[in-house]
Coordinates of C-alpha atoms and ligand atoms in Angstrom, one line a residue:
X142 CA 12.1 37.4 15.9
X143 CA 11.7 38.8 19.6
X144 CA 14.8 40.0 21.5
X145 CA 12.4 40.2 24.2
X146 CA 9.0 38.7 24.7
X147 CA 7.9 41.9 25.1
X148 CA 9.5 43.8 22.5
X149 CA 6.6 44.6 19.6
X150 CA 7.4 42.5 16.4
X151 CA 9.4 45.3 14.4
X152 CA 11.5 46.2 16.9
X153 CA 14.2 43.2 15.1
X154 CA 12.5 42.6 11.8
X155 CA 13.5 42.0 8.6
X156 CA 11.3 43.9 6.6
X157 CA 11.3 43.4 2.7
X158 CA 9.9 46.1 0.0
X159 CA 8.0 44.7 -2.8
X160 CA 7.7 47.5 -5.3
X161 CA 4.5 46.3 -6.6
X162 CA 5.0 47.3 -10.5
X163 CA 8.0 45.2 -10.6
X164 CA 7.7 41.8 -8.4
X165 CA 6.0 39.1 -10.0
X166 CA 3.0 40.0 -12.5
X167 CA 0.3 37.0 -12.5
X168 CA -1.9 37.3 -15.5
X169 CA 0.8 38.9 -17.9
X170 CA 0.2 41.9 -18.5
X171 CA 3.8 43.0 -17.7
X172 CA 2.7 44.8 -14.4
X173 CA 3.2 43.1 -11.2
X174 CA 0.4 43.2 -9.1
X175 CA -1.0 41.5 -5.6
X176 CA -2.0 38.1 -6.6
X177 CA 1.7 37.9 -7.7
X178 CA 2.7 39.0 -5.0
X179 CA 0.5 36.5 -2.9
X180 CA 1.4 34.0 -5.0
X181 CA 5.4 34.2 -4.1
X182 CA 4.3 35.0 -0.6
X183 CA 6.1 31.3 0.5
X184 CA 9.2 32.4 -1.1
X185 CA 9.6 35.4 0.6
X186 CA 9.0 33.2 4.0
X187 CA 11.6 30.9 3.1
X188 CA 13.8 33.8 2.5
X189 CA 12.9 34.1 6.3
X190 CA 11.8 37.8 6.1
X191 CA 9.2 39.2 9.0
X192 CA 7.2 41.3 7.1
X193 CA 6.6 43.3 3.7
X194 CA 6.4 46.5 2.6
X195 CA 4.2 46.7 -0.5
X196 CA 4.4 49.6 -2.7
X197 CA 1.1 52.1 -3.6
X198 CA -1.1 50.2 -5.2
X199 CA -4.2 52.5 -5.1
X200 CA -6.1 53.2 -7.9
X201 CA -4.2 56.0 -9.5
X202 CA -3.2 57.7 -12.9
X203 CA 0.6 56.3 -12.6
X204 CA 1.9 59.3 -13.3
X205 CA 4.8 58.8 -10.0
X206 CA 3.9 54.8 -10.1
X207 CA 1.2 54.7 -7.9
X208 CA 2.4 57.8 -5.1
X209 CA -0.3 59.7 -6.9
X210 CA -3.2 58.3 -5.3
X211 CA -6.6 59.2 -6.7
X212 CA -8.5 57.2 -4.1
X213 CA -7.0 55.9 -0.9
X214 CA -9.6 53.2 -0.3
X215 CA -9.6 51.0 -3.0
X216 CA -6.6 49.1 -5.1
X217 CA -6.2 50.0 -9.3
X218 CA -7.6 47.3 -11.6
X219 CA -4.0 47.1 -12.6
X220 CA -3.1 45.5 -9.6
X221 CA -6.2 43.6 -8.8
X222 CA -9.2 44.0 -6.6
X223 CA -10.2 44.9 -2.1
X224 CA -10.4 41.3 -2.4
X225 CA -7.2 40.7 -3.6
X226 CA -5.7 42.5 -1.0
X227 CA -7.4 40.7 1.7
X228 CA -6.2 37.6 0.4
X229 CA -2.7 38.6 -0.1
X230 CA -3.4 39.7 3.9
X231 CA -4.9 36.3 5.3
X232 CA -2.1 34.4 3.5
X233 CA 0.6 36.4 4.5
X234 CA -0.4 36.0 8.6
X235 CA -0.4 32.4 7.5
X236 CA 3.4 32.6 7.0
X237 CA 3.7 34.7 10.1
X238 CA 4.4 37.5 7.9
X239 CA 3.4 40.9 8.5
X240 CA 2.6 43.5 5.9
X241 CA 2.8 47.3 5.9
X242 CA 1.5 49.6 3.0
X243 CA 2.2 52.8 1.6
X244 CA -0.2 56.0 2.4
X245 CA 0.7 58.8 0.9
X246 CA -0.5 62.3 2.7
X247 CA 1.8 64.6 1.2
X248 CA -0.3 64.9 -2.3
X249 CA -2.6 63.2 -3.9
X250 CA -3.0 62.6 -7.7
X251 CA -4.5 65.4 -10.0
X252 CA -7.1 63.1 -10.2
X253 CA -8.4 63.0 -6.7
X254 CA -12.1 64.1 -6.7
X255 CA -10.9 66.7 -4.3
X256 CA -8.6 68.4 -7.0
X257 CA -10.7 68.0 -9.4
X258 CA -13.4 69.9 -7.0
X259 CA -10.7 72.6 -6.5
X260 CA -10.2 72.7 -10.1
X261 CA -13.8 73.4 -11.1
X262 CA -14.3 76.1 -8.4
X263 CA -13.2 79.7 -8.6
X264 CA -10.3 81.3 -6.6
X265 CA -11.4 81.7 -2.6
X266 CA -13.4 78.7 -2.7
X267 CA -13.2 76.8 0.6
X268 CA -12.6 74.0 -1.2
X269 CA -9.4 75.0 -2.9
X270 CA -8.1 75.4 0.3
X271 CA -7.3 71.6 0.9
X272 CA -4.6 72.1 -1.9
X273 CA -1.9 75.0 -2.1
X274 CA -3.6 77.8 -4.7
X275 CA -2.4 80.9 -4.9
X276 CA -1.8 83.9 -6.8
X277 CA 1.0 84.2 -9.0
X278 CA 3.9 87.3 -8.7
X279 CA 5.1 89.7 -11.3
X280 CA 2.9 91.1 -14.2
X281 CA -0.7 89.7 -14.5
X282 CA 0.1 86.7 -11.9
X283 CA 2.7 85.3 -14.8
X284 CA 5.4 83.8 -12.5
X285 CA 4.9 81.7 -9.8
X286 CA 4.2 82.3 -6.4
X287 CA 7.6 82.0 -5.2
X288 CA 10.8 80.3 -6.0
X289 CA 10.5 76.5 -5.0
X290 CA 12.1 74.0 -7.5
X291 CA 10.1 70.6 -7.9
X292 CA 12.3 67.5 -6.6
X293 CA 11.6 66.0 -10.3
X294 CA 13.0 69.3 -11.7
X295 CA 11.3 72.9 -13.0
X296 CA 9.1 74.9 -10.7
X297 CA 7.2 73.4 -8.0
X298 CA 4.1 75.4 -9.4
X299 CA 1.9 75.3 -11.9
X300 CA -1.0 77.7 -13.1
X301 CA -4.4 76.4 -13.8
X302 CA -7.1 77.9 -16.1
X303 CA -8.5 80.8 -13.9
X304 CA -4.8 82.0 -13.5
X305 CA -4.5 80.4 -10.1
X306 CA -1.1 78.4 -9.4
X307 CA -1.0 75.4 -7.0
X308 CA 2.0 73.6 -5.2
X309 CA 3.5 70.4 -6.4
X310 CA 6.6 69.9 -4.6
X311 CA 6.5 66.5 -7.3
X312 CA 4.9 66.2 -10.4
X313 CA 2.4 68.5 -11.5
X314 CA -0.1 65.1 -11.3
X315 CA 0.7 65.4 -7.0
X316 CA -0.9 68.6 -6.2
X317 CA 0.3 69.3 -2.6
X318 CA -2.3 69.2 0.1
X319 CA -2.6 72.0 2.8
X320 CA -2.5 70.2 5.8
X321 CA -3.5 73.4 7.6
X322 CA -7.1 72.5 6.5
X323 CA -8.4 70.5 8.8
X324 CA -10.2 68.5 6.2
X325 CA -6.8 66.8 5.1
X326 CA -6.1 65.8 8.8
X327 CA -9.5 63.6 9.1
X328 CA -9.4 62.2 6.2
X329 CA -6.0 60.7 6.8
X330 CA -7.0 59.3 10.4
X331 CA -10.0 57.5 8.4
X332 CA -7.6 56.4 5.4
X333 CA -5.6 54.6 8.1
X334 CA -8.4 53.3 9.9
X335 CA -9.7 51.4 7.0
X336 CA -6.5 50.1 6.0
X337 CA -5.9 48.8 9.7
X338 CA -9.7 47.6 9.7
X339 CA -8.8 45.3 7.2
X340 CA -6.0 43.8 8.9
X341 CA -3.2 46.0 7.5
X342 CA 0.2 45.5 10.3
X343 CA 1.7 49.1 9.3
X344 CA 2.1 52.2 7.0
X345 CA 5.2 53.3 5.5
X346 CA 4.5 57.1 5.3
X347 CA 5.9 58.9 1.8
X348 CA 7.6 62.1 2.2
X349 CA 7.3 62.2 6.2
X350 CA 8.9 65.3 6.6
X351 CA 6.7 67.2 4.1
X352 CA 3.3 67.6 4.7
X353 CA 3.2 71.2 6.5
X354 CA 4.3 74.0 4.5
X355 CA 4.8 77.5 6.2
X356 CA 1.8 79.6 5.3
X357 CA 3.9 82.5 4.1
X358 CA 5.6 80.4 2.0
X359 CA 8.9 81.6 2.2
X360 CA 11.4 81.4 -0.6
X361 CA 14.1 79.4 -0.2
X362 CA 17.2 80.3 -0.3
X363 CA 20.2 79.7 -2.3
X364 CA 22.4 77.8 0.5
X365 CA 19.7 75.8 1.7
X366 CA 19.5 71.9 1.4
X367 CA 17.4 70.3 4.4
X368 CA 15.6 71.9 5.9
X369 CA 14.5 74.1 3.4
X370 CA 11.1 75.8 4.0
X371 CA 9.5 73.1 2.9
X372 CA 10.2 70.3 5.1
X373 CA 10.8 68.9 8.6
X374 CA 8.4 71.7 10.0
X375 CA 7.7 71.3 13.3
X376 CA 3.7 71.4 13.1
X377 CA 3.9 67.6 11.6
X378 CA 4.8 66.1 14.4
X379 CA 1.3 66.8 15.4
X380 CA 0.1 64.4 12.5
X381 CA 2.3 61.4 13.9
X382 CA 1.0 62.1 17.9
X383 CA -2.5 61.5 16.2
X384 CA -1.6 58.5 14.0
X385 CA 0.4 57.0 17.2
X386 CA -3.1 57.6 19.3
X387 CA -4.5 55.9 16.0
X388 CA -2.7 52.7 15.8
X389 CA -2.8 52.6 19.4
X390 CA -6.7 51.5 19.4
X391 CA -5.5 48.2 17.6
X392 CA -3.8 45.1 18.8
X393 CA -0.8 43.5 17.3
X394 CA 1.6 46.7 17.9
X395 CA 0.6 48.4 14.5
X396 CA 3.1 50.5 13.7
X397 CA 4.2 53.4 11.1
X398 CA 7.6 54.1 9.3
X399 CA 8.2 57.2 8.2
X400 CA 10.2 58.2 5.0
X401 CA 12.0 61.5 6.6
X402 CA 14.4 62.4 4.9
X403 CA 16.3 65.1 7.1
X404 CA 19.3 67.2 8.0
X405 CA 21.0 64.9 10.6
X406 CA 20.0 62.2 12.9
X407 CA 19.0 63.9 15.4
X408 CA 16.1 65.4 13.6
X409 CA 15.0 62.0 12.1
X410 CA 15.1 61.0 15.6
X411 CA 12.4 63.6 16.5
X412 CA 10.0 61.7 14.7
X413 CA 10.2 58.3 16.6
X414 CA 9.8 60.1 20.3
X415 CA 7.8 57.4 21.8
X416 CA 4.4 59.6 21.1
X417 CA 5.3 59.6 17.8
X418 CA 6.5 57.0 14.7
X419 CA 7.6 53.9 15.9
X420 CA 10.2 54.0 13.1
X421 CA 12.0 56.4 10.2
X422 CA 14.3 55.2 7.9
X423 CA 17.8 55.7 8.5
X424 CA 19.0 56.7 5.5
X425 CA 22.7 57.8 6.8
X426 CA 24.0 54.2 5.6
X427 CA 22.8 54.3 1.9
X428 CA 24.3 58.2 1.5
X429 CA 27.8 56.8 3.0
X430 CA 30.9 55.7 0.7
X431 CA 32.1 52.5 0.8
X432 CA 34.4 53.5 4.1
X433 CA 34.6 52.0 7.2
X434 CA 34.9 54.9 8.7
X435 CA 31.9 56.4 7.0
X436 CA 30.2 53.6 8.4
X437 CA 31.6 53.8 12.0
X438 CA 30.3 57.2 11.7
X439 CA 26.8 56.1 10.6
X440 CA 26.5 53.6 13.7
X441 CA 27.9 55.9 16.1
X442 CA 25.7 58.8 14.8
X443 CA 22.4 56.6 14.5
X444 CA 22.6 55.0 17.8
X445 CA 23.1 57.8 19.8
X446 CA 20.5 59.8 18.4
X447 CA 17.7 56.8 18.8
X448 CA 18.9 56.5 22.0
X449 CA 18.1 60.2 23.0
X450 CA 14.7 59.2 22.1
X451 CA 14.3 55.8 23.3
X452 CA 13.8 54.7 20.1
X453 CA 15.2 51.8 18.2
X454 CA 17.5 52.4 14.9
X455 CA 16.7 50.6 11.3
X456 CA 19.1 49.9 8.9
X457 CA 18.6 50.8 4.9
X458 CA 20.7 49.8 1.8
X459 CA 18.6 50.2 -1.1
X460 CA 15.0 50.7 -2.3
X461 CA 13.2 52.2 -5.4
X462 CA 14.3 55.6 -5.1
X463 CA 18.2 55.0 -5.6
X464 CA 20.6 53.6 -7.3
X465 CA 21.3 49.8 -6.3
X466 CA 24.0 49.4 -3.7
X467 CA 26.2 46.9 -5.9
X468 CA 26.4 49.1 -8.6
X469 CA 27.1 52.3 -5.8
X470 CA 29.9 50.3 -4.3
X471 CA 31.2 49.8 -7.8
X472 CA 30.0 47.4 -9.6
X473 CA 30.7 44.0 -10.9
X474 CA 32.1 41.6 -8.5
X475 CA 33.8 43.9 -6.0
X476 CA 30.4 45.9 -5.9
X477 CA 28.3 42.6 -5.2
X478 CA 30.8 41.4 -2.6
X479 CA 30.6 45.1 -1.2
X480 CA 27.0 45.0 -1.3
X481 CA 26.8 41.6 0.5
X482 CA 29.2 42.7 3.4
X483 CA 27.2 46.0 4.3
X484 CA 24.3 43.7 4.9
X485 CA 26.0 41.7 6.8
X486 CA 27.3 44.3 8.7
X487 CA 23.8 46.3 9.4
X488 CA 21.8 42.9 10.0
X489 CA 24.5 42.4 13.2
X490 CA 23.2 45.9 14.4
X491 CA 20.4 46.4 17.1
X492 CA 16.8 47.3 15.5
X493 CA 15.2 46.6 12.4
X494 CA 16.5 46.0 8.8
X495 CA 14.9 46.6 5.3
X496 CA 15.5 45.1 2.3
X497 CA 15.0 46.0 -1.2
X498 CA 13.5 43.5 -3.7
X499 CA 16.6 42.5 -5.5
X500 CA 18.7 43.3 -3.3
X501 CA 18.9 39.4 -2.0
X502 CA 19.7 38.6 -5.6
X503 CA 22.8 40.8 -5.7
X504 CA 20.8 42.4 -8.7
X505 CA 22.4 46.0 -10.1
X506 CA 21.2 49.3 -11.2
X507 CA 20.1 48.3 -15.3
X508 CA 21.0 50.8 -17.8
X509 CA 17.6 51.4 -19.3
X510 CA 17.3 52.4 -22.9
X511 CA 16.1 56.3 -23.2
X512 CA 13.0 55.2 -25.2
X513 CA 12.1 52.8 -22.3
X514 CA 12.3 56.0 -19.2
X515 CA 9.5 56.0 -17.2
X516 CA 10.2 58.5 -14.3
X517 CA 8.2 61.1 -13.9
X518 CA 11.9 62.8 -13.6
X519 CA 13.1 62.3 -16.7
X520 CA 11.0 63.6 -18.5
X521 CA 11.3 67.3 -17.0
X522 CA 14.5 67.0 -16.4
X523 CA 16.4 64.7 -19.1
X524 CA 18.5 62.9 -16.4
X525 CA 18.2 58.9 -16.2
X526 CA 16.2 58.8 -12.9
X527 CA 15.1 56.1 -10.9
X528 CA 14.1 53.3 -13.3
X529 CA 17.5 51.4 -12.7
X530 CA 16.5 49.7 -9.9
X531 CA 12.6 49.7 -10.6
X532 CA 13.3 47.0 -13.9
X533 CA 11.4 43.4 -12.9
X534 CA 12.8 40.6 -11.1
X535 CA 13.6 37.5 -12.9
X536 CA 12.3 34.2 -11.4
X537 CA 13.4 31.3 -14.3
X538 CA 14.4 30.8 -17.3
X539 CA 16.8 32.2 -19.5
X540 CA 15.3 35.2 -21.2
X541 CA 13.1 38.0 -20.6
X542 CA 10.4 38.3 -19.0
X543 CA 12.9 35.3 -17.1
X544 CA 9.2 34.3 -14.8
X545 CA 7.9 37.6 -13.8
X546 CA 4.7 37.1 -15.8
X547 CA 3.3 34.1 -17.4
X548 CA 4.2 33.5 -21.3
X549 CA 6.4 36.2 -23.0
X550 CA 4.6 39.2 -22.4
X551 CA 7.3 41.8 -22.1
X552 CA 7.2 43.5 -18.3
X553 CA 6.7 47.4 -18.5
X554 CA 10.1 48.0 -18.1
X555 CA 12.5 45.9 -20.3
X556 CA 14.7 43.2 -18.4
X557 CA 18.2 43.2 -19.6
X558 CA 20.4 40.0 -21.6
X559 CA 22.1 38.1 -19.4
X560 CA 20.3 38.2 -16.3
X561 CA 19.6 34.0 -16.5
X562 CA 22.1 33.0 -13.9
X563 CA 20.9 35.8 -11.0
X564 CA 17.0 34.1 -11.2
X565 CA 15.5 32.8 -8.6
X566 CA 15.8 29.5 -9.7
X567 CA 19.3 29.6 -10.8
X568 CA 20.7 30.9 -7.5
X569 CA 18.5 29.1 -5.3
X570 CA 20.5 25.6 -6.2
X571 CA 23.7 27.2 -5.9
X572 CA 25.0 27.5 -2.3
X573 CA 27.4 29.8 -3.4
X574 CA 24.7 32.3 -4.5
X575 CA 23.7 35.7 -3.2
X576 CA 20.0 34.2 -2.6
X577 CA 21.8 31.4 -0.8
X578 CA 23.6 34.2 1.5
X579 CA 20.7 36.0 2.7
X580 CA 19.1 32.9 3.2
X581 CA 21.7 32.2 5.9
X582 CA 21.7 35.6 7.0
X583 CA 18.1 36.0 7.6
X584 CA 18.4 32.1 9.2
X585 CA 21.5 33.0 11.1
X586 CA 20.6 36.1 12.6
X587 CA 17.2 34.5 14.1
X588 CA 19.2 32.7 15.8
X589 CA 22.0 34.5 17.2
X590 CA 21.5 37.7 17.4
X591 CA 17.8 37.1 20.0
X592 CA 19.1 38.1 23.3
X593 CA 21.7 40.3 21.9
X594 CA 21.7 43.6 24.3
X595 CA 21.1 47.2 22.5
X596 CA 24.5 48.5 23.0
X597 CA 27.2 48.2 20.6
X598 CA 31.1 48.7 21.1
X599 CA 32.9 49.8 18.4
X600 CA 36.6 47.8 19.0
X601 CA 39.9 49.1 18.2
X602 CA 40.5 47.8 14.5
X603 CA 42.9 47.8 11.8
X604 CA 43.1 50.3 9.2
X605 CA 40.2 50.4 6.6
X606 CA 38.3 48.0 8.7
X607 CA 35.1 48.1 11.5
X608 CA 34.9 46.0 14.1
X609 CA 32.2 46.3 15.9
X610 CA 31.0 44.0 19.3
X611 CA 27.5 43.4 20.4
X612 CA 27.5 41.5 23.4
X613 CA 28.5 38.1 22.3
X614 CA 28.5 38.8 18.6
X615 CA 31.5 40.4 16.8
X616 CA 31.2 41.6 13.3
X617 CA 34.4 42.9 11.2
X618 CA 34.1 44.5 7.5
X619 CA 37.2 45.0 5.5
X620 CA 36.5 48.2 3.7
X621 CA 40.2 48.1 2.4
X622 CA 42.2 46.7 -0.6
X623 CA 44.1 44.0 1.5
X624 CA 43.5 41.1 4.1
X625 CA 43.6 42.6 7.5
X626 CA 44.2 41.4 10.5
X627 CA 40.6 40.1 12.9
X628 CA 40.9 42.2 16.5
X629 CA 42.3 39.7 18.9
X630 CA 38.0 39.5 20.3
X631 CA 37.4 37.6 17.2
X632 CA 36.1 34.3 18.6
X633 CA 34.9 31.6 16.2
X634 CA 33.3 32.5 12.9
X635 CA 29.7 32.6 12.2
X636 CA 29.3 33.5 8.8
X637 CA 31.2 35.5 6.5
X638 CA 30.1 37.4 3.1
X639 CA 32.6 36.4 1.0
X640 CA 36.0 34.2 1.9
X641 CA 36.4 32.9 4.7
X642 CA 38.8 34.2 7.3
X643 CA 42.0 33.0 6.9
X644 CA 45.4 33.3 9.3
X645 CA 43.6 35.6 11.2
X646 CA 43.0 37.8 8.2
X647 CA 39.9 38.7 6.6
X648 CA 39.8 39.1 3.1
X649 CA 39.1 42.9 1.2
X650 CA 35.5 44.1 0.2
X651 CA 33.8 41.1 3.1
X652 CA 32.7 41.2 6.1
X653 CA 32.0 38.4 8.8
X654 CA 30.3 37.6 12.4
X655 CA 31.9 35.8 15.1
X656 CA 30.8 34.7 18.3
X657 CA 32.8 34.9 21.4
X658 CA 34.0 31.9 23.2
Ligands
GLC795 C1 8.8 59.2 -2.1 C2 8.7 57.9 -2.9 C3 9.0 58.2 -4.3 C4 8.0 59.2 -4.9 C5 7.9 60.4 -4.0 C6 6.6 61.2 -4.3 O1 10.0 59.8 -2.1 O2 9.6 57.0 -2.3 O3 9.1 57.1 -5.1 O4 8.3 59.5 -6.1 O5 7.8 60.1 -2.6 O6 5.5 60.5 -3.8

């Protein structure tokens, strides 16, 4: 969808993230993988997205599910073959859908030849130097370097035969590269460069606003959340000028999306300067309450800071790292309706939107049995972690694996009881469905919102509700616990999330787009 015939394609797009693992697994072996994928390509194109996002599926020990990549130019025999991938690329520009992938420079899996070269030569070695190895403090080198904690929990170091430590800001299988070595630098420009040789539309980079460590590496302290030492330093901004240079040199606006997860918007707006990332996630919207306030806030906030920059916003709910947005906004049906009025609201805004797999289904975070725990995170740290909204999605029928593979090969995380009426196929006849709402949302906002200017008015409002006007298009979202009365600009309803507008009142926990006479 173009606002303007000039505008490059992601400026508006839907963009949907299959998390590879977990999306439709074709020879049944209870792991998704691409010719799945490929396979429901036409069902993703019906859903009327403009490109995917597909998940790490280099080959790799799966220690982190793929984001520990042991060889960045080739795909794991779990998932399927080059060839498989080139496939799932031709068919996909078919459908007019785009498709970005995952690179990972932050680390790369313990099992990267380079790692294990570091591994096999002694302290000082050049070649160590494309990793983080250093000497450990206190008596004999027994305690770490200094005090960083891992994000999966414990130190962020561990010590290696020789008595050397290196840096794993993740799990001990992501040995943290030292971008300070050039090495790491060119080998990332020619990791893209294949990847956009084959016909790749974009990257989504992992952990954005790592990358550059500060040599001394200084401990952190106490009070610090972002930026801590270890993030958001200012030499990786560098990186993205070079990768913008990159993807310049290719038609067909190839773009980059960085996962940056910073202090405020204004420094996830430093990396989309127009030398820079075309787009970050905005993650402001999926750390805000269920408030309209909070999300007032989050618009206000997000536009002004892309706008210091030139850059265009994107709008984020959900996706494998956190815990589903129905079950955020409570649960049940006041957490689905919830869920389905915040996209609703976001898909009326300027920029680009991303969807999570699931998310179109209305699908919730799945209380997975210990004995089943897969992330990396609970095992060193004993809390649940991410797996909630990693479990498969169901396609048919009315018991696990309900379509994901063929037969009754059980998927690699178990699929709960009860899941047969949020299929695919189930919700797909049902107009009334949460399928059957994005459908119409991704269908309605191709067609109105073209056209649309940038700017965006935030109108005076009842109490516990947004109202928000861009150009022709009015969208309203009850946050409350009672009907509310539509601002007099209401004109003539679009499409609403939940009930319809009724006496001039829209209904708690929905939200709903009109259009101005
Ligand atoms: C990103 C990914 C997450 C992964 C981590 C380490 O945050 O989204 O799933 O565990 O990076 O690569």
């Amino acid at each position: 969808m173009h606002i303007d015939s000039r505008d490059p394609w992601w400026r508006h797009a839907v963009c949907y993230q299959v998390y590879v693992r977990s999306f439709a697994d074709s020879d049944g072996d209870g792991v998704g993988d691409i010719r799945g994928i490929t396979q429901r390509l036409p069902y993703l194109a019906d859903l009327g997205v403009d490109a995917v996002w597909v998940t790490p599926f280099y080959p790799s020990p799966q220690r982190d599910h793929g984001y520990d990549v042991a060889d960045y130019r080739d795909v794991d025999p779990l998932f399927g073959t080059l060839a498989d991938v080139d496939a799932l690329l031709s068919r996909a520009h078919e459908l007019d859908v785009r498709v970005i992938v995952d690179v990972v420079p932050n680390h790369t899996s313990a099992d990267h030849p380079w790692f294990q070269e570091a591994l096999a030569a002694t302290p000082g070695d050049p070649v160590r130097d494309r990793y983080v190895f250093r000497d450990g403090t206190g008596p004999d080198g027994q305690e770490p370097p200094n005090n960083w904690p891992s994000i999966f929990g414990g130190p962020a170091w561990s010590r290696v035969a020789d008595g050397q430590w290196y840096l794993h800001l993740f799990d001990p299988g992501q040995p943290d590269l030292n971008w300070w070595n050039a090495d790491v630098g060119d080998e990332f420009a020619s990791v893209l460069a294949f990847w956009l040789d084959r016909g790749v539309d974009g990257f989504r980079i992992d952990v954005a606003h790592g990358l550059f460590k500060p040599a001394d590496l200084p401990p952190r302290e106490a009070h610090h959340r972002l930026p801590a030492p270890m993030w958001d330093q200012p030499e990786v901004h560098e990186v993205y000028r070079r990768w913008h240079k990159l993807l310049e040199q290719y038609d067909g606006d190839r773009m980059a999306v960085g996962e940056a997860w910073t202090a405020s918007a204004e420094s996830m707006a430093r990396y989309i300067r127009p030398d820079e990332l075309q787009q970050t996630f905005n993650f402001a919207w999926l750390e805000a309450d269920w408030s309209a306030d909070a999300f007032r806030a989050v618009v206000e906030d997000t536009l002004a800071a892309v706008g210091l920059v030139g850059a265009s916003a994107t709008w984020v709910l959900a996706n494998h790292d956190v815990v589903r947005e129905a079950t955020r906004y409570g649960g049940g049906a006041t957490g689905l309706a919830r869920a389905r009025a915040a996209a609703l609201t976001m898909m009326a805004l300027p920029g680009s939107a991303y969807l999570y797999q699931g998310q179109e289904l209305g699908l919730e975070q799945v209380e997975v049995p210990a004995e089943a725990r897969q992330d990396p995170s609970w095992f060193r740290t004993g809390e649940v972690g991410r797996d909630g909204c990693r479990v498969p999605l169901p396609w048919s029928g009315t018991s696990t694996p309900y379509g994901f593979g063929p037969g009754e090969g059980q998927p690699w995380l178990p699929m709960p009881e009860g899941w047969g009426d949020l299929t695919v196929e189930a919700q797909s006849g049902d107009p009334a469905s949460t399928l059957s709402f994005f459908r119409e949302l991704l269908r309605t906002r191709r067609e109105v919102t073209p056209g649309l200017p940038d700017a965006v008015e935030v109108l005076d409002a009842e109490p516990d509700t947004l109202a928000l006007r861009r150009g022709d298009l009015v969208c309203v979202v009850n946050c409350g616990s009672r009907p509310r009365r539509l601002p007099a600009e209401a004109g003539a309803i679009v499409l609403s999330s939940g009930a319809a507008p009724t006496h001039g009142e829209l209904a708690p926990d929905t939200a709903a787009w009109f259009r101005l006479a």
